[in-house]
Every structure is written in C-alpha cells, then in structure tokens.
C-alpha cells in the first residue's frame, strides 16, 4: 500500500532549511548588520530548527518504515542500504571537497569517520569537517536504533510508557554527569540520549496522525494557523523557556510538535506549493552544503563593495541560498543520470 504523503511537511523542511542558512550567515558574516530583536534574538534562535528536523525525520521515517518493520516486510539490509544511499554520496562529496581544501592528517581522520556515518558513536567526538554534519551523525544513530525505536513505539500504550523514561534520561544527562572525571554534565543536542525526546515526539505524532488530521481538518484553516502563530508568539514572550538545556529541549519539542501537527493537516499554499516541494526535496543537501557555499562567497568580500551592513547581509544571504540551491539541484540531476547509467 502506498504511503500517504503529507504535503504540509514540505513547507516545514523548506522554511527550516532556509532559516538555518540565514542564521549561519549572520553568525559568520564579516560585518554584522544592525543590532535589533530580529538580528540579535530571532535569527540566531533559528539554530534550534535542527530540533524540528529531528522531529520531522522521525515522523517521516515512521511513515515509510514503521509498519513494514512491524510486519517483517523490510529487512535490515534494505533499510540501512537505503539510508546510506540517501545520505552518503552527497555527504561524502562535501567531505572530500573539504579535505581537498585543507589536506591535513587531522582532516584525514575526520574524513574517514564522516564517511562511515557512524561518527557520532565516537566518545566525546568533536568533528569540525562539515561542521553542520553533526546533525547527520545524530540522525544516523537514530536510524541504527530504529528497530528498537519501533519496539518502544509498538503501540500507543507502550509509546506513552516509553516516552517519560526517555524524557527522564534526557533530564538526567543535563543534570548529572555519569563520568567521574567530568563533574559538569556536557550532554547536548549532539547526544542521542538528549535528542531522543524529539524523535519520540515524531513517533507519537505518527501513531496519532489520523486522529490529529481528522480533528484539525474539521477546524477552519485560518483558525488553525492563528493558533500556531499564537503558540509561537507565546513561546517568545517567555524568554525563560529558552534558558537551560533541558528547558529548551522540552519547550521546543512542544512548539515543533505543534508545527508538525499543523503541517500534517494542511494542504494550503503556505506549506504546500511548487517552491516548497522543490526545496523540500533538496533540503538536506541545502543544509549540508550551505556553509561550504558561504566560504566561497566569503572570498568575494562583498563588504568591500556594499557599504551598508544590512544590505550586505541580505545580499550575502541571497547569494548563499541561491548557490546552495543550485549546487544541491545540480547534484540531484547528476545523481539521477549516473543511476540511469548504472
């Protein structure tokens, strides 16, 4: 049976990818734009949209594989082969380019670790090659654990039993150090134990997807949209929700769960249109390559030609986004042609 497609998720992926690009540009640009709430608070906050990617990833993988794992219709070989085929070629290409630009012994070690996609299993790892690639590391660990994840989410009752345990573990690693040589807890979003509540949230929404979709589609779309906007504004009205690692995790898990629930019930043009569908299909590639594109744009020194810092930032963002989209799209075209030859 063909899997139902939730078109609204295209918008979440597309907007999140673009927002993360904008965030990284403002973090690394030579001349900082005018300091105000937008540039000092809102845009830097977009780094947390990687949480949204985790939640959406869990939901999407469940849509494709949860039932097939439970029924034994897919083998581990096929599942992991598809995961490697989806992620590794483009990620390996970026890593090779990075190594070619700075060929050192340290980079060689990091290149090897990266192309296994299992680098997040290295204790205390801090890999600088393709810095944004840490997200791939944590998501791939989730893929490694997916059979166990299906076990934890076998039914709704077990899911609700497992979730508090997962949340408690996340709280424990932010409050207590399990390593006597490191007195201060160092767990963060690059640790699977810390990030697991996000994946659990995506799984629970999957289990209730039909109920959520039926309930929300019975409500006027504008009312639903106003509710989501209201929840988002309420979140930003309480800055204390953005303080403390565990508090950030829980508050944003709730916020992004609201986003996802709205997305699976929406077919409106805001989240589902030709542009969002196009960007969604290459959102992972945009995320992975945008910093490499930024480093190229950085060499142009646009600040020498654009005196106004705000316009320099805006134009830099536009150039980086266009470059990342073009690079990702050209790769996709090349990939399809190569697969046809094979």
mmCIF file with all atom_site columns, C-alpha atoms in Angstrom, residues 204-317:
data_model
loop_
_atom_site.group_PDB
_atom_site.id
_atom_site.type_symbol
_atom_site.label_atom_id
_atom_site.label_alt_id
_atom_site.label_comp_id
_atom_site.label_asym_id
_atom_site.label_entity_id
_atom_site.label_seq_id
_atom_site.pdbx_PDB_ins_code
_atom_site.Cartn_x
_atom_site.Cartn_y
_atom_site.Cartn_z
_atom_site.occupancy
_atom_site.B_iso_or_equiv
_atom_site.pdbx_formal_charge
_atom_site.auth_seq_id
_atom_site.auth_comp_id
_atom_site.auth_asym_id
_atom_site.auth_atom_id
_atom_site.pdbx_PDB_model_num
ATOM 1   C CA . UNK A 1 204 ? 3.864   9.614  18.812 1.00 0.00 ? 204 UNK A CA 1
ATOM 2   C CA . UNK A 1 205 ? 2.503   12.086 16.268 1.00 0.00 ? 205 UNK A CA 1
ATOM 3   C CA . UNK A 1 206 ? 2.841   9.304  13.682 1.00 0.00 ? 206 UNK A CA 1
ATOM 4   C CA . UNK A 1 207 ? 0.816   6.923  15.848 1.00 0.00 ? 207 UNK A CA 1
ATOM 5   C CA . UNK A 1 208 ? -1.954  9.532  16.195 1.00 0.00 ? 208 UNK A CA 1
ATOM 6   C CA . UNK A 1 209 ? -1.594  11.002 12.694 1.00 0.00 ? 209 UNK A CA 1
ATOM 7   C CA . UNK A 1 210 ? -5.080  10.008 11.516 1.00 0.00 ? 210 UNK A CA 1
ATOM 8   C CA . UNK A 1 211 ? -6.755  11.269 14.690 1.00 0.00 ? 211 UNK A CA 1
ATOM 9   C CA . UNK A 1 212 ? -4.806  14.534 14.532 1.00 0.00 ? 212 UNK A CA 1
ATOM 10  C CA . UNK A 1 213 ? -5.529  15.039 10.843 1.00 0.00 ? 213 UNK A CA 1
ATOM 11  C CA . UNK A 1 214 ? -9.277  14.356 11.239 1.00 0.00 ? 214 UNK A CA 1
ATOM 12  C CA . UNK A 1 215 ? -9.585  16.659 14.232 1.00 0.00 ? 215 UNK A CA 1
ATOM 13  C CA . UNK A 1 216 ? -7.607  19.544 12.773 1.00 0.00 ? 216 UNK A CA 1
ATOM 14  C CA . UNK A 1 217 ? -9.137  19.397 9.310  1.00 0.00 ? 217 UNK A CA 1
ATOM 15  C CA . UNK A 1 218 ? -12.539 19.798 10.965 1.00 0.00 ? 218 UNK A CA 1
ATOM 16  C CA . UNK A 1 219 ? -11.349 23.238 12.128 1.00 0.00 ? 219 UNK A CA 1
ATOM 17  C CA . UNK A 1 220 ? -11.122 26.214 9.803  1.00 0.00 ? 220 UNK A CA 1
ATOM 18  C CA . UNK A 1 221 ? -7.621  26.505 8.340  1.00 0.00 ? 221 UNK A CA 1
ATOM 19  C CA . UNK A 1 222 ? -7.259  30.162 9.351  1.00 0.00 ? 222 UNK A CA 1
ATOM 20  C CA . UNK A 1 223 ? -8.184  29.283 12.935 1.00 0.00 ? 223 UNK A CA 1
ATOM 21  C CA . UNK A 1 224 ? -5.544  26.548 12.950 1.00 0.00 ? 224 UNK A CA 1
ATOM 22  C CA . UNK A 1 225 ? -2.955  28.921 11.528 1.00 0.00 ? 225 UNK A CA 1
ATOM 23  C CA . UNK A 1 226 ? -3.791  31.636 14.066 1.00 0.00 ? 226 UNK A CA 1
ATOM 24  C CA . UNK A 1 227 ? -3.445  29.062 16.857 1.00 0.00 ? 227 UNK A CA 1
ATOM 25  C CA . UNK A 1 228 ? 0.021   28.054 15.664 1.00 0.00 ? 228 UNK A CA 1
ATOM 26  C CA . UNK A 1 229 ? 1.054   31.706 15.355 1.00 0.00 ? 229 UNK A CA 1
ATOM 27  C CA . UNK A 1 230 ? -0.341  32.375 18.831 1.00 0.00 ? 230 UNK A CA 1
ATOM 28  C CA . UNK A 1 231 ? 1.594   29.462 20.364 1.00 0.00 ? 231 UNK A CA 1
ATOM 29  C CA . UNK A 1 232 ? 4.769   30.676 18.658 1.00 0.00 ? 232 UNK A CA 1
ATOM 30  C CA . UNK A 1 233 ? 4.311   34.245 19.929 1.00 0.00 ? 233 UNK A CA 1
ATOM 31  C CA . UNK A 1 234 ? 3.553   32.920 23.416 1.00 0.00 ? 234 UNK A CA 1
ATOM 32  C CA . UNK A 1 235 ? 6.772   30.908 23.324 1.00 0.00 ? 235 UNK A CA 1
ATOM 33  C CA . UNK A 1 236 ? 8.837   34.004 22.503 1.00 0.00 ? 236 UNK A CA 1
ATOM 34  C CA . UNK A 1 237 ? 7.026   36.022 25.171 1.00 0.00 ? 237 UNK A CA 1
ATOM 35  C CA . UNK A 1 238 ? 8.579   33.791 27.836 1.00 0.00 ? 238 UNK A CA 1
ATOM 36  C CA . UNK A 1 239 ? 12.354  34.002 27.340 1.00 0.00 ? 239 UNK A CA 1
ATOM 37  C CA . UNK A 1 240 ? 12.875  31.769 30.365 1.00 0.00 ? 240 UNK A CA 1
ATOM 38  C CA . UNK A 1 241 ? 11.748  28.890 28.139 1.00 0.00 ? 241 UNK A CA 1
ATOM 39  C CA . UNK A 1 242 ? 14.949  29.414 26.173 1.00 0.00 ? 242 UNK A CA 1
ATOM 40  C CA . UNK A 1 243 ? 17.218  29.124 29.202 1.00 0.00 ? 243 UNK A CA 1
ATOM 41  C CA . UNK A 1 244 ? 18.639  25.860 30.448 1.00 0.00 ? 244 UNK A CA 1
ATOM 42  C CA . UNK A 1 245 ? 19.403  22.940 28.179 1.00 0.00 ? 245 UNK A CA 1
ATOM 43  C CA . UNK A 1 246 ? 16.568  20.686 29.349 1.00 0.00 ? 246 UNK A CA 1
ATOM 44  C CA . UNK A 1 247 ? 14.015  23.509 29.396 1.00 0.00 ? 247 UNK A CA 1
ATOM 45  C CA . UNK A 1 248 ? 14.929  24.395 25.810 1.00 0.00 ? 248 UNK A CA 1
ATOM 46  C CA . UNK A 1 249 ? 14.558  20.760 24.781 1.00 0.00 ? 249 UNK A CA 1
ATOM 47  C CA . UNK A 1 250 ? 11.078  20.331 26.272 1.00 0.00 ? 250 UNK A CA 1
ATOM 48  C CA . UNK A 1 251 ? 9.675   23.720 25.251 1.00 0.00 ? 251 UNK A CA 1
ATOM 49  C CA . UNK A 1 252 ? 10.857  23.370 21.683 1.00 0.00 ? 252 UNK A CA 1
ATOM 50  C CA . UNK A 1 253 ? 9.724   19.763 21.448 1.00 0.00 ? 253 UNK A CA 1
ATOM 51  C CA . UNK A 1 254 ? 6.236   21.025 22.289 1.00 0.00 ? 254 UNK A CA 1
ATOM 52  C CA . UNK A 1 255 ? 6.487   24.002 19.916 1.00 0.00 ? 255 UNK A CA 1
ATOM 53  C CA . UNK A 1 256 ? 7.740   21.941 16.983 1.00 0.00 ? 256 UNK A CA 1
ATOM 54  C CA . UNK A 1 257 ? 5.174   19.220 17.698 1.00 0.00 ? 257 UNK A CA 1
ATOM 55  C CA . UNK A 1 258 ? 2.515   21.892 17.199 1.00 0.00 ? 258 UNK A CA 1
ATOM 56  C CA . UNK A 1 259 ? 4.176   22.835 13.895 1.00 0.00 ? 259 UNK A CA 1
ATOM 57  C CA . UNK A 1 260 ? 4.193   19.214 12.741 1.00 0.00 ? 260 UNK A CA 1
ATOM 58  C CA . UNK A 1 261 ? 0.567   18.608 13.747 1.00 0.00 ? 261 UNK A CA 1
ATOM 59  C CA . UNK A 1 262 ? -0.455  21.643 11.742 1.00 0.00 ? 262 UNK A CA 1
ATOM 60  C CA . UNK A 1 263 ? 1.635   20.509 8.781  1.00 0.00 ? 263 UNK A CA 1
ATOM 61  C CA . UNK A 1 264 ? 0.118   17.026 8.540  1.00 0.00 ? 264 UNK A CA 1
ATOM 62  C CA . UNK A 1 265 ? -3.367  18.546 8.466  1.00 0.00 ? 265 UNK A CA 1
ATOM 63  C CA . UNK A 1 266 ? -2.565  21.288 5.966  1.00 0.00 ? 266 UNK A CA 1
ATOM 64  C CA . UNK A 1 267 ? -2.581  21.302 2.188  1.00 0.00 ? 267 UNK A CA 1
ATOM 65  C CA . UNK A 1 268 ? -2.658  25.083 1.942  1.00 0.00 ? 268 UNK A CA 1
ATOM 66  C CA . UNK A 1 269 ? -0.316  27.028 -0.282 1.00 0.00 ? 269 UNK A CA 1
ATOM 67  C CA . UNK A 1 270 ? 1.671   28.373 2.673  1.00 0.00 ? 270 UNK A CA 1
ATOM 68  C CA . UNK A 1 271 ? 3.250   24.985 3.316  1.00 0.00 ? 271 UNK A CA 1
ATOM 69  C CA . UNK A 1 272 ? 2.474   23.148 0.104  1.00 0.00 ? 272 UNK A CA 1
ATOM 70  C CA . UNK A 1 273 ? 3.360   24.707 -3.229 1.00 0.00 ? 273 UNK A CA 1
ATOM 71  C CA . UNK A 1 274 ? 5.769   24.134 -6.083 1.00 0.00 ? 274 UNK A CA 1
ATOM 72  C CA . UNK A 1 275 ? 8.574   26.080 -4.428 1.00 0.00 ? 275 UNK A CA 1
ATOM 73  C CA . UNK A 1 276 ? 8.337   24.343 -1.035 1.00 0.00 ? 276 UNK A CA 1
ATOM 74  C CA . UNK A 1 277 ? 8.114   20.942 -2.719 1.00 0.00 ? 277 UNK A CA 1
ATOM 75  C CA . UNK A 1 278 ? 11.210  21.688 -4.789 1.00 0.00 ? 278 UNK A CA 1
ATOM 76  C CA . UNK A 1 279 ? 13.175  22.969 -1.782 1.00 0.00 ? 279 UNK A CA 1
ATOM 77  C CA . UNK A 1 280 ? 11.948  20.132 0.425  1.00 0.00 ? 280 UNK A CA 1
ATOM 78  C CA . UNK A 1 281 ? 13.365  17.536 -1.964 1.00 0.00 ? 281 UNK A CA 1
ATOM 79  C CA . UNK A 1 282 ? 16.828  19.062 -1.596 1.00 0.00 ? 282 UNK A CA 1
ATOM 80  C CA . UNK A 1 283 ? 16.505  20.459 1.943  1.00 0.00 ? 283 UNK A CA 1
ATOM 81  C CA . UNK A 1 284 ? 19.082  18.049 3.389  1.00 0.00 ? 284 UNK A CA 1
ATOM 82  C CA . UNK A 1 285 ? 21.554  18.896 0.635  1.00 0.00 ? 285 UNK A CA 1
ATOM 83  C CA . UNK A 1 286 ? 20.978  22.633 1.167  1.00 0.00 ? 286 UNK A CA 1
ATOM 84  C CA . UNK A 1 287 ? 21.595  22.195 4.890  1.00 0.00 ? 287 UNK A CA 1
ATOM 85  C CA . UNK A 1 288 ? 24.800  20.235 4.351  1.00 0.00 ? 288 UNK A CA 1
ATOM 86  C CA . UNK A 1 289 ? 26.393  22.361 1.622  1.00 0.00 ? 289 UNK A CA 1
ATOM 87  C CA . UNK A 1 290 ? 25.417  25.909 2.570  1.00 0.00 ? 290 UNK A CA 1
ATOM 88  C CA . UNK A 1 291 ? 28.454  26.568 4.773  1.00 0.00 ? 291 UNK A CA 1
ATOM 89  C CA . UNK A 1 292 ? 30.766  25.384 2.003  1.00 0.00 ? 292 UNK A CA 1
ATOM 90  C CA . UNK A 1 293 ? 28.990  27.790 -0.361 1.00 0.00 ? 293 UNK A CA 1
ATOM 91  C CA . UNK A 1 294 ? 29.278  30.546 2.251  1.00 0.00 ? 294 UNK A CA 1
ATOM 92  C CA . UNK A 1 295 ? 33.050  30.039 2.461  1.00 0.00 ? 295 UNK A CA 1
ATOM 93  C CA . UNK A 1 296 ? 33.241  30.552 -1.304 1.00 0.00 ? 296 UNK A CA 1
ATOM 94  C CA . UNK A 1 297 ? 31.047  33.676 -1.129 1.00 0.00 ? 297 UNK A CA 1
ATOM 95  C CA . UNK A 1 298 ? 33.152  34.915 1.775  1.00 0.00 ? 298 UNK A CA 1
ATOM 96  C CA . UNK A 1 299 ? 36.168  35.012 -0.556 1.00 0.00 ? 299 UNK A CA 1
ATOM 97  C CA . UNK A 1 300 ? 34.335  37.569 -2.704 1.00 0.00 ? 300 UNK A CA 1
ATOM 98  C CA . UNK A 1 301 ? 34.444  40.071 0.207  1.00 0.00 ? 301 UNK A CA 1
ATOM 99  C CA . UNK A 1 302 ? 31.104  41.637 -0.642 1.00 0.00 ? 302 UNK A CA 1
ATOM 100 C CA . UNK A 1 303 ? 31.572  44.004 2.288  1.00 0.00 ? 303 UNK A CA 1
ATOM 101 C CA . UNK A 1 304 ? 34.153  45.872 0.175  1.00 0.00 ? 304 UNK A CA 1
ATOM 102 C CA . UNK A 1 305 ? 31.523  46.710 -2.420 1.00 0.00 ? 305 UNK A CA 1
ATOM 103 C CA . UNK A 1 306 ? 28.403  47.081 -0.253 1.00 0.00 ? 306 UNK A CA 1
ATOM 104 C CA . UNK A 1 307 ? 28.903  49.727 2.419  1.00 0.00 ? 307 UNK A CA 1
ATOM 105 C CA . UNK A 1 308 ? 25.547  49.256 4.135  1.00 0.00 ? 308 UNK A CA 1
ATOM 106 C CA . UNK A 1 309 ? 25.883  46.337 6.598  1.00 0.00 ? 309 UNK A CA 1
ATOM 107 C CA . UNK A 1 310 ? 22.195  45.421 6.393  1.00 0.00 ? 310 UNK A CA 1
ATOM 108 C CA . UNK A 1 311 ? 22.190  45.229 2.604  1.00 0.00 ? 311 UNK A CA 1
ATOM 109 C CA . UNK A 1 312 ? 25.469  43.348 2.675  1.00 0.00 ? 312 UNK A CA 1
ATOM 110 C CA . UNK A 1 313 ? 23.877  40.740 4.936  1.00 0.00 ? 313 UNK A CA 1
ATOM 111 C CA . UNK A 1 314 ? 20.704  40.487 2.840  1.00 0.00 ? 314 UNK A CA 1
ATOM 112 C CA . UNK A 1 315 ? 22.610  40.123 -0.424 1.00 0.00 ? 315 UNK A CA 1
ATOM 113 C CA . UNK A 1 316 ? 25.028  37.616 1.119  1.00 0.00 ? 316 UNK A CA 1
ATOM 114 C CA . UNK A 1 317 ? 22.078  35.530 2.301  1.00 0.00 ? 317 UNK A CA 1
#
